[in-house]
Amino acid sequence: DQGCIFVDATRSGKKFPDSLSKTIPIWCAVLNVAVAHLRAASTNQKLPVESNECCWDMSLHTLPTLTSATEHAQIEQRIPEFAAQLLNLHRSGAMDLNLVERKLRKPLRPLWISPDTRYFARVFDLHDLAGEELPFYPIVCVSASAMKGTTDVRGDFVYVQGAADDHELWGMV
Protein backbone atom coordinates (compact mmCIF):
# COMPACT_ATOMS: atom_id res chain seq x y z
CA ASP A 1 0.00 0.00 0.00
CA GLN A 2 3.00 2.33 0.39
CA GLY A 3 5.19 1.41 -2.59
CA CYS A 4 7.75 -1.31 -3.21
CA ILE A 5 11.44 -1.99 -3.54
CA PHE A 6 13.23 -3.93 -6.29
CA VAL A 7 16.81 -4.97 -5.53
CA ASP A 8 19.48 -6.06 -7.98
CA ALA A 9 22.41 -7.64 -6.18
CA THR A 10 24.75 -8.63 -8.98
CA ARG A 11 28.36 -8.29 -7.97
CA SER A 12 29.61 -6.01 -10.72
CA GLY A 13 28.71 -4.54 -14.05
CA LYS A 14 26.43 -1.65 -14.92
CA LYS A 15 25.47 0.84 -12.23
CA PHE A 16 21.83 -0.17 -12.75
CA PRO A 17 20.68 -3.06 -14.94
CA ASP A 18 18.26 -2.29 -17.77
CA SER A 19 15.45 -3.84 -15.73
CA LEU A 20 15.80 -1.13 -13.07
CA SER A 21 16.76 1.78 -15.31
CA LYS A 22 14.34 1.22 -18.18
CA THR A 23 11.84 -1.64 -17.78
CA ILE A 24 10.44 -0.59 -14.39
CA PRO A 25 10.11 3.09 -15.39
CA ILE A 26 8.33 2.05 -18.59
CA TRP A 27 5.88 -0.15 -16.67
CA CYS A 28 5.25 2.62 -14.13
CA ALA A 29 4.38 5.08 -16.90
CA VAL A 30 2.27 2.53 -18.82
CA LEU A 31 0.26 1.58 -15.73
CA ASN A 32 -0.22 5.26 -14.80
CA VAL A 33 -1.51 6.09 -18.29
CA ALA A 34 -3.76 2.99 -18.44
CA VAL A 35 -5.29 3.74 -15.03
CA ALA A 36 -5.87 7.36 -16.04
CA HIS A 37 -7.69 6.14 -19.17
CA LEU A 38 -9.80 3.68 -17.18
CA ARG A 39 -10.81 6.39 -14.71
CA ALA A 40 -11.57 8.90 -17.42
CA ALA A 41 -13.73 6.34 -19.25
CA SER A 42 -15.63 5.32 -16.12
CA THR A 43 -16.49 8.93 -15.27
CA ASN A 44 -16.98 10.17 -18.86
CA GLN A 45 -14.33 12.81 -18.30
CA LYS A 46 -11.41 13.93 -20.35
CA LEU A 47 -8.05 12.38 -19.62
CA PRO A 48 -6.27 14.30 -16.86
CA VAL A 49 -3.37 16.43 -17.94
CA GLU A 50 -0.37 17.35 -15.88
CA SER A 51 -0.84 20.71 -14.21
CA ASN A 52 -0.83 22.20 -10.76
CA GLU A 53 -4.46 21.18 -10.33
CA CYS A 54 -3.92 17.56 -11.28
CA CYS A 55 -1.68 15.22 -9.37
CA TRP A 56 -1.94 12.10 -11.56
CA ASP A 57 1.50 11.92 -13.11
CA MET A 58 1.59 10.11 -16.45
CA SER A 59 5.19 11.02 -17.28
CA LEU A 60 8.04 8.66 -17.96
CA HIS A 61 10.68 9.09 -15.25
CA THR A 62 14.20 7.92 -16.04
CA LEU A 63 17.63 8.74 -14.66
CA PRO A 64 19.32 11.27 -16.98
CA THR A 65 22.70 9.80 -16.07
CA LEU A 66 21.64 6.41 -17.47
CA THR A 67 19.15 7.33 -20.18
CA SER A 68 20.03 9.96 -22.77
CA ALA A 69 17.49 12.63 -23.66
CA THR A 70 17.09 11.05 -27.11
CA GLU A 71 16.45 7.57 -25.71
CA HIS A 72 14.06 8.99 -23.10
CA ALA A 73 12.09 10.79 -25.84
CA GLN A 74 11.96 7.64 -27.99
CA ILE A 75 10.66 5.56 -25.07
CA GLU A 76 8.21 8.28 -24.02
CA GLN A 77 6.70 8.35 -27.52
CA ARG A 78 5.83 4.66 -27.20
CA ILE A 79 4.12 4.87 -23.76
CA PRO A 80 0.65 5.69 -25.17
CA GLU A 81 0.95 2.75 -27.58
CA PHE A 82 1.97 0.38 -24.77
CA ALA A 83 -0.88 1.65 -22.56
CA ALA A 84 -3.35 1.17 -25.44
CA GLN A 85 -2.16 -2.43 -25.88
CA LEU A 86 -2.61 -3.05 -22.15
CA LEU A 87 -6.10 -1.52 -22.25
CA ASN A 88 -6.98 -3.69 -25.27
CA LEU A 89 -6.03 -6.78 -23.25
CA HIS A 90 -8.27 -5.51 -20.46
CA ARG A 91 -11.20 -4.86 -22.81
CA SER A 92 -10.83 -8.28 -24.44
CA GLY A 93 -10.98 -9.98 -21.05
CA ALA A 94 -7.44 -11.34 -21.32
CA MET A 95 -6.39 -9.17 -18.38
CA ASP A 96 -8.38 -7.51 -15.61
CA LEU A 97 -7.10 -4.07 -14.68
CA ASN A 98 -10.03 -3.23 -12.41
CA LEU A 99 -8.16 -4.24 -9.25
CA VAL A 100 -5.13 -2.17 -10.30
CA GLU A 101 -7.40 0.80 -10.98
CA ARG A 102 -9.09 0.46 -7.58
CA LYS A 103 -5.86 -0.04 -5.61
CA LEU A 104 -3.80 2.75 -7.17
CA ARG A 105 -4.82 5.90 -5.33
CA LYS A 106 -1.64 7.63 -6.51
CA PRO A 107 0.58 7.22 -9.57
CA LEU A 108 3.69 5.03 -9.51
CA ARG A 109 7.09 6.72 -9.68
CA PRO A 110 10.51 5.07 -9.81
CA LEU A 111 13.36 6.24 -7.58
CA TRP A 112 16.91 4.87 -7.73
CA ILE A 113 19.46 4.07 -5.05
CA SER A 114 22.95 2.63 -5.50
CA PRO A 115 26.00 2.30 -3.22
CA ASP A 116 27.22 5.73 -4.33
CA THR A 117 23.87 7.53 -4.03
CA ARG A 118 24.27 10.75 -2.09
CA TYR A 119 21.23 12.75 -3.21
CA PHE A 120 18.40 10.55 -1.95
CA ALA A 121 18.11 12.16 1.48
CA ARG A 122 17.67 15.53 -0.21
CA VAL A 123 14.92 14.37 -2.59
CA PHE A 124 12.39 14.38 0.21
CA ASP A 125 12.69 14.11 3.92
CA LEU A 126 10.03 11.81 5.33
CA HIS A 127 10.16 13.69 8.64
CA ASP A 128 9.43 17.03 6.92
CA LEU A 129 6.22 15.70 5.38
CA ALA A 130 4.51 16.28 8.77
CA GLY A 131 1.95 13.53 8.29
CA GLU A 132 1.40 14.28 4.61
CA GLU A 133 1.71 11.47 2.12
CA LEU A 134 3.93 11.47 -0.91
CA PRO A 135 1.96 12.35 -4.07
CA PHE A 136 3.06 9.04 -5.61
CA TYR A 137 3.83 5.44 -4.70
CA PRO A 138 7.63 5.16 -4.68
CA ILE A 139 8.95 2.24 -6.69
CA VAL A 140 12.47 2.14 -5.30
CA CYS A 141 15.03 0.54 -7.60
CA VAL A 142 18.08 -0.46 -5.56
CA SER A 143 21.32 -1.58 -7.07
CA ALA A 144 23.58 -3.21 -4.52
CA SER A 145 26.24 -3.67 -7.18
CA ALA A 146 29.57 -1.93 -7.10
CA MET A 147 30.89 -0.66 -10.41
CA LYS A 148 34.01 -2.76 -10.98
CA GLY A 149 34.11 -2.53 -14.72
CA THR A 150 31.55 -2.41 -17.43
CA THR A 151 32.68 -5.31 -19.60
CA ASP A 152 34.15 -8.75 -19.31
CA VAL A 153 35.66 -10.60 -22.25
CA ARG A 154 34.56 -14.24 -22.14
CA GLY A 155 35.77 -16.30 -25.02
CA ASP A 156 34.68 -14.75 -28.30
CA PHE A 157 32.18 -12.28 -26.90
CA VAL A 158 31.98 -9.29 -24.58
CA TYR A 159 29.73 -9.75 -21.57
CA VAL A 160 28.07 -6.69 -19.99
CA GLN A 161 26.46 -7.67 -16.73
CA GLY A 162 22.95 -6.28 -16.32
CA ALA A 163 22.48 -5.67 -20.04
CA ALA A 164 19.77 -8.35 -20.36
CA ASP A 165 21.86 -10.26 -22.86
CA ASP A 166 23.15 -13.10 -20.69
CA HIS A 167 24.38 -15.79 -23.06
CA GLU A 168 23.25 -18.56 -20.70
CA LEU A 169 19.62 -17.58 -21.17
CA TRP A 170 19.72 -17.54 -24.96
CA GLY A 171 20.26 -21.29 -25.03
CA MET A 172 17.03 -21.85 -23.09
CA VAL A 173 14.75 -20.05 -25.53
PDB file of C-alpha atoms in Angstrom:
ATOM      1  CA  ASP A   1       0.000   0.000   0.000  1.00  0.00           C
ATOM      2  CA  GLN A   2       3.004   2.329   0.387  1.00  0.00           C
ATOM      3  CA  GLY A   3       5.189   1.405  -2.595  1.00  0.00           C
ATOM      4  CA  CYS A   4       7.747  -1.308  -3.215  1.00  0.00           C
ATOM      5  CA  ILE A   5      11.443  -1.991  -3.539  1.00  0.00           C
ATOM      6  CA  PHE A   6      13.234  -3.930  -6.290  1.00  0.00           C
ATOM      7  CA  VAL A   7      16.805  -4.966  -5.528  1.00  0.00           C
ATOM      8  CA  ASP A   8      19.478  -6.058  -7.975  1.00  0.00           C
ATOM      9  CA  ALA A   9      22.412  -7.642  -6.179  1.00  0.00           C
ATOM     10  CA  THR A  10      24.747  -8.633  -8.984  1.00  0.00           C
ATOM     11  CA  ARG A  11      28.363  -8.287  -7.966  1.00  0.00           C
ATOM     12  CA  SER A  12      29.606  -6.008 -10.724  1.00  0.00           C
ATOM     13  CA  GLY A  13      28.711  -4.543 -14.051  1.00  0.00           C
ATOM     14  CA  LYS A  14      26.425  -1.655 -14.925  1.00  0.00           C
ATOM     15  CA  LYS A  15      25.469   0.835 -12.233  1.00  0.00           C
ATOM     16  CA  PHE A  16      21.832  -0.171 -12.750  1.00  0.00           C
ATOM     17  CA  PRO A  17      20.677  -3.062 -14.942  1.00  0.00           C
ATOM     18  CA  ASP A  18      18.259  -2.285 -17.770  1.00  0.00           C
ATOM     19  CA  SER A  19      15.448  -3.839 -15.735  1.00  0.00           C
ATOM     20  CA  LEU A  20      15.795  -1.125 -13.066  1.00  0.00           C
ATOM     21  CA  SER A  21      16.765   1.783 -15.308  1.00  0.00           C
ATOM     22  CA  LYS A  22      14.337   1.223 -18.183  1.00  0.00           C
ATOM     23  CA  THR A  23      11.841  -1.638 -17.777  1.00  0.00           C
ATOM     24  CA  ILE A  24      10.443  -0.593 -14.394  1.00  0.00           C
ATOM     25  CA  PRO A  25      10.115   3.093 -15.385  1.00  0.00           C
ATOM     26  CA  ILE A  26       8.333   2.053 -18.589  1.00  0.00           C
ATOM     27  CA  TRP A  27       5.882  -0.148 -16.670  1.00  0.00           C
ATOM     28  CA  CYS A  28       5.246   2.621 -14.129  1.00  0.00           C
ATOM     29  CA  ALA A  29       4.376   5.077 -16.903  1.00  0.00           C
ATOM     30  CA  VAL A  30       2.274   2.528 -18.823  1.00  0.00           C
ATOM     31  CA  LEU A  31       0.259   1.585 -15.735  1.00  0.00           C
ATOM     32  CA  ASN A  32      -0.218   5.255 -14.802  1.00  0.00           C
ATOM     33  CA  VAL A  33      -1.514   6.089 -18.286  1.00  0.00           C
ATOM     34  CA  ALA A  34      -3.758   2.992 -18.439  1.00  0.00           C
ATOM     35  CA  VAL A  35      -5.285   3.740 -15.026  1.00  0.00           C
ATOM     36  CA  ALA A  36      -5.868   7.364 -16.039  1.00  0.00           C
ATOM     37  CA  HIS A  37      -7.689   6.145 -19.174  1.00  0.00           C
ATOM     38  CA  LEU A  38      -9.802   3.682 -17.181  1.00  0.00           C
ATOM     39  CA  ARG A  39     -10.812   6.387 -14.708  1.00  0.00           C
ATOM     40  CA  ALA A  40     -11.569   8.899 -17.424  1.00  0.00           C
ATOM     41  CA  ALA A  41     -13.727   6.340 -19.254  1.00  0.00           C
ATOM     42  CA  SER A  42     -15.626   5.323 -16.117  1.00  0.00           C
ATOM     43  CA  THR A  43     -16.490   8.934 -15.268  1.00  0.00           C
ATOM     44  CA  ASN A  44     -16.981  10.173 -18.855  1.00  0.00           C
ATOM     45  CA  GLN A  45     -14.334  12.808 -18.303  1.00  0.00           C
ATOM     46  CA  LYS A  46     -11.408  13.928 -20.347  1.00  0.00           C
ATOM     47  CA  LEU A  47      -8.054  12.383 -19.623  1.00  0.00           C
ATOM     48  CA  PRO A  48      -6.271  14.304 -16.856  1.00  0.00           C
ATOM     49  CA  VAL A  49      -3.366  16.430 -17.938  1.00  0.00           C
ATOM     50  CA  GLU A  50      -0.369  17.346 -15.876  1.00  0.00           C
ATOM     51  CA  SER A  51      -0.842  20.710 -14.207  1.00  0.00           C
ATOM     52  CA  ASN A  52      -0.827  22.203 -10.758  1.00  0.00           C
ATOM     53  CA  GLU A  53      -4.462  21.181 -10.328  1.00  0.00           C
ATOM     54  CA  CYS A  54      -3.923  17.561 -11.280  1.00  0.00           C
ATOM     55  CA  CYS A  55      -1.682  15.221  -9.372  1.00  0.00           C
ATOM     56  CA  TRP A  56      -1.944  12.096 -11.564  1.00  0.00           C
ATOM     57  CA  ASP A  57       1.502  11.915 -13.108  1.00  0.00           C
ATOM     58  CA  MET A  58       1.594  10.107 -16.450  1.00  0.00           C
ATOM     59  CA  SER A  59       5.193  11.024 -17.282  1.00  0.00           C
ATOM     60  CA  LEU A  60       8.041   8.661 -17.958  1.00  0.00           C
ATOM     61  CA  HIS A  61      10.678   9.093 -15.250  1.00  0.00           C
ATOM     62  CA  THR A  62      14.197   7.919 -16.045  1.00  0.00           C
ATOM     63  CA  LEU A  63      17.626   8.741 -14.661  1.00  0.00           C
ATOM     64  CA  PRO A  64      19.319  11.270 -16.977  1.00  0.00           C
ATOM     65  CA  THR A  65      22.704   9.801 -16.066  1.00  0.00           C
ATOM     66  CA  LEU A  66      21.643   6.411 -17.466  1.00  0.00           C
ATOM     67  CA  THR A  67      19.152   7.333 -20.182  1.00  0.00           C
ATOM     68  CA  SER A  68      20.035   9.960 -22.773  1.00  0.00           C
ATOM     69  CA  ALA A  69      17.490  12.631 -23.658  1.00  0.00           C
ATOM     70  CA  THR A  70      17.089  11.047 -27.108  1.00  0.00           C
ATOM     71  CA  GLU A  71      16.453   7.573 -25.713  1.00  0.00           C
ATOM     72  CA  HIS A  72      14.060   8.985 -23.105  1.00  0.00           C
ATOM     73  CA  ALA A  73      12.087  10.793 -25.845  1.00  0.00           C
ATOM     74  CA  GLN A  74      11.959   7.635 -27.987  1.00  0.00           C
ATOM     75  CA  ILE A  75      10.661   5.555 -25.074  1.00  0.00           C
ATOM     76  CA  GLU A  76       8.210   8.279 -24.024  1.00  0.00           C
ATOM     77  CA  GLN A  77       6.696   8.345 -27.517  1.00  0.00           C
ATOM     78  CA  ARG A  78       5.826   4.656 -27.201  1.00  0.00           C
ATOM     79  CA  ILE A  79       4.120   4.868 -23.755  1.00  0.00           C
ATOM     80  CA  PRO A  80       0.645   5.693 -25.173  1.00  0.00           C
ATOM     81  CA  GLU A  81       0.953   2.746 -27.577  1.00  0.00           C
ATOM     82  CA  PHE A  82       1.969   0.378 -24.772  1.00  0.00           C
ATOM     83  CA  ALA A  83      -0.877   1.649 -22.564  1.00  0.00           C
ATOM     84  CA  ALA A  84      -3.350   1.171 -25.436  1.00  0.00           C
ATOM     85  CA  GLN A  85      -2.165  -2.434 -25.878  1.00  0.00           C
ATOM     86  CA  LEU A  86      -2.609  -3.049 -22.147  1.00  0.00           C
ATOM     87  CA  LEU A  87      -6.095  -1.521 -22.246  1.00  0.00           C
ATOM     88  CA  ASN A  88      -6.978  -3.689 -25.266  1.00  0.00           C
ATOM     89  CA  LEU A  89      -6.025  -6.781 -23.246  1.00  0.00           C
ATOM     90  CA  HIS A  90      -8.274  -5.506 -20.456  1.00  0.00           C
ATOM     91  CA  ARG A  91     -11.202  -4.858 -22.812  1.00  0.00           C
ATOM     92  CA  SER A  92     -10.827  -8.281 -24.438  1.00  0.00           C
ATOM     93  CA  GLY A  93     -10.980  -9.984 -21.046  1.00  0.00           C
ATOM     94  CA  ALA A  94      -7.438 -11.341 -21.320  1.00  0.00           C
ATOM     95  CA  MET A  95      -6.390  -9.171 -18.381  1.00  0.00           C
ATOM     96  CA  ASP A  96      -8.378  -7.515 -15.614  1.00  0.00           C
ATOM     97  CA  LEU A  97      -7.098  -4.069 -14.678  1.00  0.00           C
ATOM     98  CA  ASN A  98     -10.029  -3.228 -12.413  1.00  0.00           C
ATOM     99  CA  LEU A  99      -8.157  -4.236  -9.254  1.00  0.00           C
ATOM    100  CA  VAL A 100      -5.133  -2.175 -10.302  1.00  0.00           C
ATOM    101  CA  GLU A 101      -7.397   0.803 -10.976  1.00  0.00           C
ATOM    102  CA  ARG A 102      -9.092   0.462  -7.576  1.00  0.00           C
ATOM    103  CA  LYS A 103      -5.862  -0.041  -5.606  1.00  0.00           C
ATOM    104  CA  LEU A 104      -3.796   2.748  -7.171  1.00  0.00           C
ATOM    105  CA  ARG A 105      -4.816   5.900  -5.332  1.00  0.00           C
ATOM    106  CA  LYS A 106      -1.644   7.630  -6.515  1.00  0.00           C
ATOM    107  CA  PRO A 107       0.583   7.222  -9.570  1.00  0.00           C
ATOM    108  CA  LEU A 108       3.693   5.032  -9.514  1.00  0.00           C
ATOM    109  CA  ARG A 109       7.086   6.716  -9.678  1.00  0.00           C
ATOM    110  CA  PRO A 110      10.508   5.069  -9.808  1.00  0.00           C
ATOM    111  CA  LEU A 111      13.359   6.238  -7.580  1.00  0.00           C
ATOM    112  CA  TRP A 112      16.905   4.868  -7.730  1.00  0.00           C
ATOM    113  CA  ILE A 113      19.459   4.067  -5.047  1.00  0.00           C
ATOM    114  CA  SER A 114      22.950   2.627  -5.504  1.00  0.00           C
ATOM    115  CA  PRO A 115      25.997   2.297  -3.217  1.00  0.00           C
ATOM    116  CA  ASP A 116      27.223   5.725  -4.332  1.00  0.00           C
ATOM    117  CA  THR A 117      23.874   7.533  -4.029  1.00  0.00           C
ATOM    118  CA  ARG A 118      24.273  10.751  -2.094  1.00  0.00           C
ATOM    119  CA  TYR A 119      21.229  12.752  -3.211  1.00  0.00           C
ATOM    120  CA  PHE A 120      18.397  10.545  -1.954  1.00  0.00           C
ATOM    121  CA  ALA A 121      18.110  12.162   1.475  1.00  0.00           C
ATOM    122  CA  ARG A 122      17.666  15.534  -0.206  1.00  0.00           C
ATOM    123  CA  VAL A 123      14.918  14.368  -2.592  1.00  0.00           C
ATOM    124  CA  PHE A 124      12.390  14.378   0.209  1.00  0.00           C
ATOM    125  CA  ASP A 125      12.690  14.112   3.922  1.00  0.00           C
ATOM    126  CA  LEU A 126      10.031  11.812   5.333  1.00  0.00           C
ATOM    127  CA  HIS A 127      10.163  13.689   8.643  1.00  0.00           C
ATOM    128  CA  ASP A 128       9.432  17.026   6.925  1.00  0.00           C
ATOM    129  CA  LEU A 129       6.218  15.703   5.380  1.00  0.00           C
ATOM    130  CA  ALA A 130       4.505  16.276   8.768  1.00  0.00           C
ATOM    131  CA  GLY A 131       1.951  13.534   8.292  1.00  0.00           C
ATOM    132  CA  GLU A 132       1.400  14.281   4.613  1.00  0.00           C
ATOM    133  CA  GLU A 133       1.714  11.466   2.119  1.00  0.00           C
ATOM    134  CA  LEU A 134       3.931  11.466  -0.912  1.00  0.00           C
ATOM    135  CA  PRO A 135       1.960  12.353  -4.067  1.00  0.00           C
ATOM    136  CA  PHE A 136       3.061   9.036  -5.608  1.00  0.00           C
ATOM    137  CA  TYR A 137       3.832   5.436  -4.705  1.00  0.00           C
ATOM    138  CA  PRO A 138       7.634   5.160  -4.679  1.00  0.00           C
ATOM    139  CA  ILE A 139       8.949   2.241  -6.693  1.00  0.00           C
ATOM    140  CA  VAL A 140      12.468   2.136  -5.304  1.00  0.00           C
ATOM    141  CA  CYS A 141      15.033   0.538  -7.602  1.00  0.00           C
ATOM    142  CA  VAL A 142      18.075  -0.462  -5.555  1.00  0.00           C
ATOM    143  CA  SER A 143      21.321  -1.575  -7.074  1.00  0.00           C
ATOM    144  CA  ALA A 144      23.575  -3.207  -4.516  1.00  0.00           C
ATOM    145  CA  SER A 145      26.242  -3.673  -7.184  1.00  0.00           C
ATOM    146  CA  ALA A 146      29.569  -1.933  -7.101  1.00  0.00           C
ATOM    147  CA  MET A 147      30.885  -0.664 -10.415  1.00  0.00           C
ATOM    148  CA  LYS A 148      34.014  -2.759 -10.976  1.00  0.00           C
ATOM    149  CA  GLY A 149      34.108  -2.526 -14.719  1.00  0.00           C
ATOM    150  CA  THR A 150      31.548  -2.411 -17.433  1.00  0.00           C
ATOM    151  CA  THR A 151      32.683  -5.307 -19.601  1.00  0.00           C
ATOM    152  CA  ASP A 152      34.152  -8.753 -19.311  1.00  0.00           C
ATOM    153  CA  VAL A 153      35.658 -10.595 -22.246  1.00  0.00           C
ATOM    154  CA  ARG A 154      34.557 -14.235 -22.139  1.00  0.00           C
ATOM    155  CA  GLY A 155      35.772 -16.300 -25.022  1.00  0.00           C
ATOM    156  CA  ASP A 156      34.682 -14.753 -28.297  1.00  0.00           C
ATOM    157  CA  PHE A 157      32.177 -12.278 -26.902  1.00  0.00           C
ATOM    158  CA  VAL A 158      31.982  -9.289 -24.582  1.00  0.00           C
ATOM    159  CA  TYR A 159      29.731  -9.751 -21.568  1.00  0.00           C
ATOM    160  CA  VAL A 160      28.068  -6.689 -19.993  1.00  0.00           C
ATOM    161  CA  GLN A 161      26.456  -7.665 -16.727  1.00  0.00           C
ATOM    162  CA  GLY A 162      22.951  -6.283 -16.320  1.00  0.00           C
ATOM    163  CA  ALA A 163      22.479  -5.666 -20.038  1.00  0.00           C
ATOM    164  CA  ALA A 164      19.767  -8.347 -20.358  1.00  0.00           C
ATOM    165  CA  ASP A 165      21.859 -10.263 -22.863  1.00  0.00           C
ATOM    166  CA  ASP A 166      23.151 -13.095 -20.688  1.00  0.00           C
ATOM    167  CA  HIS A 167      24.382 -15.787 -23.060  1.00  0.00           C
ATOM    168  CA  GLU A 168      23.253 -18.560 -20.696  1.00  0.00           C
ATOM    169  CA  LEU A 169      19.617 -17.578 -21.167  1.00  0.00           C
ATOM    170  CA  TRP A 170      19.724 -17.539 -24.961  1.00  0.00           C
ATOM    171  CA  GLY A 171      20.259 -21.295 -25.027  1.00  0.00           C
ATOM    172  CA  MET A 172      17.026 -21.849 -23.089  1.00  0.00           C
ATOM    173  CA  VAL A 173      14.750 -20.051 -25.534  1.00  0.00           C
TER     174      VAL A 173
END
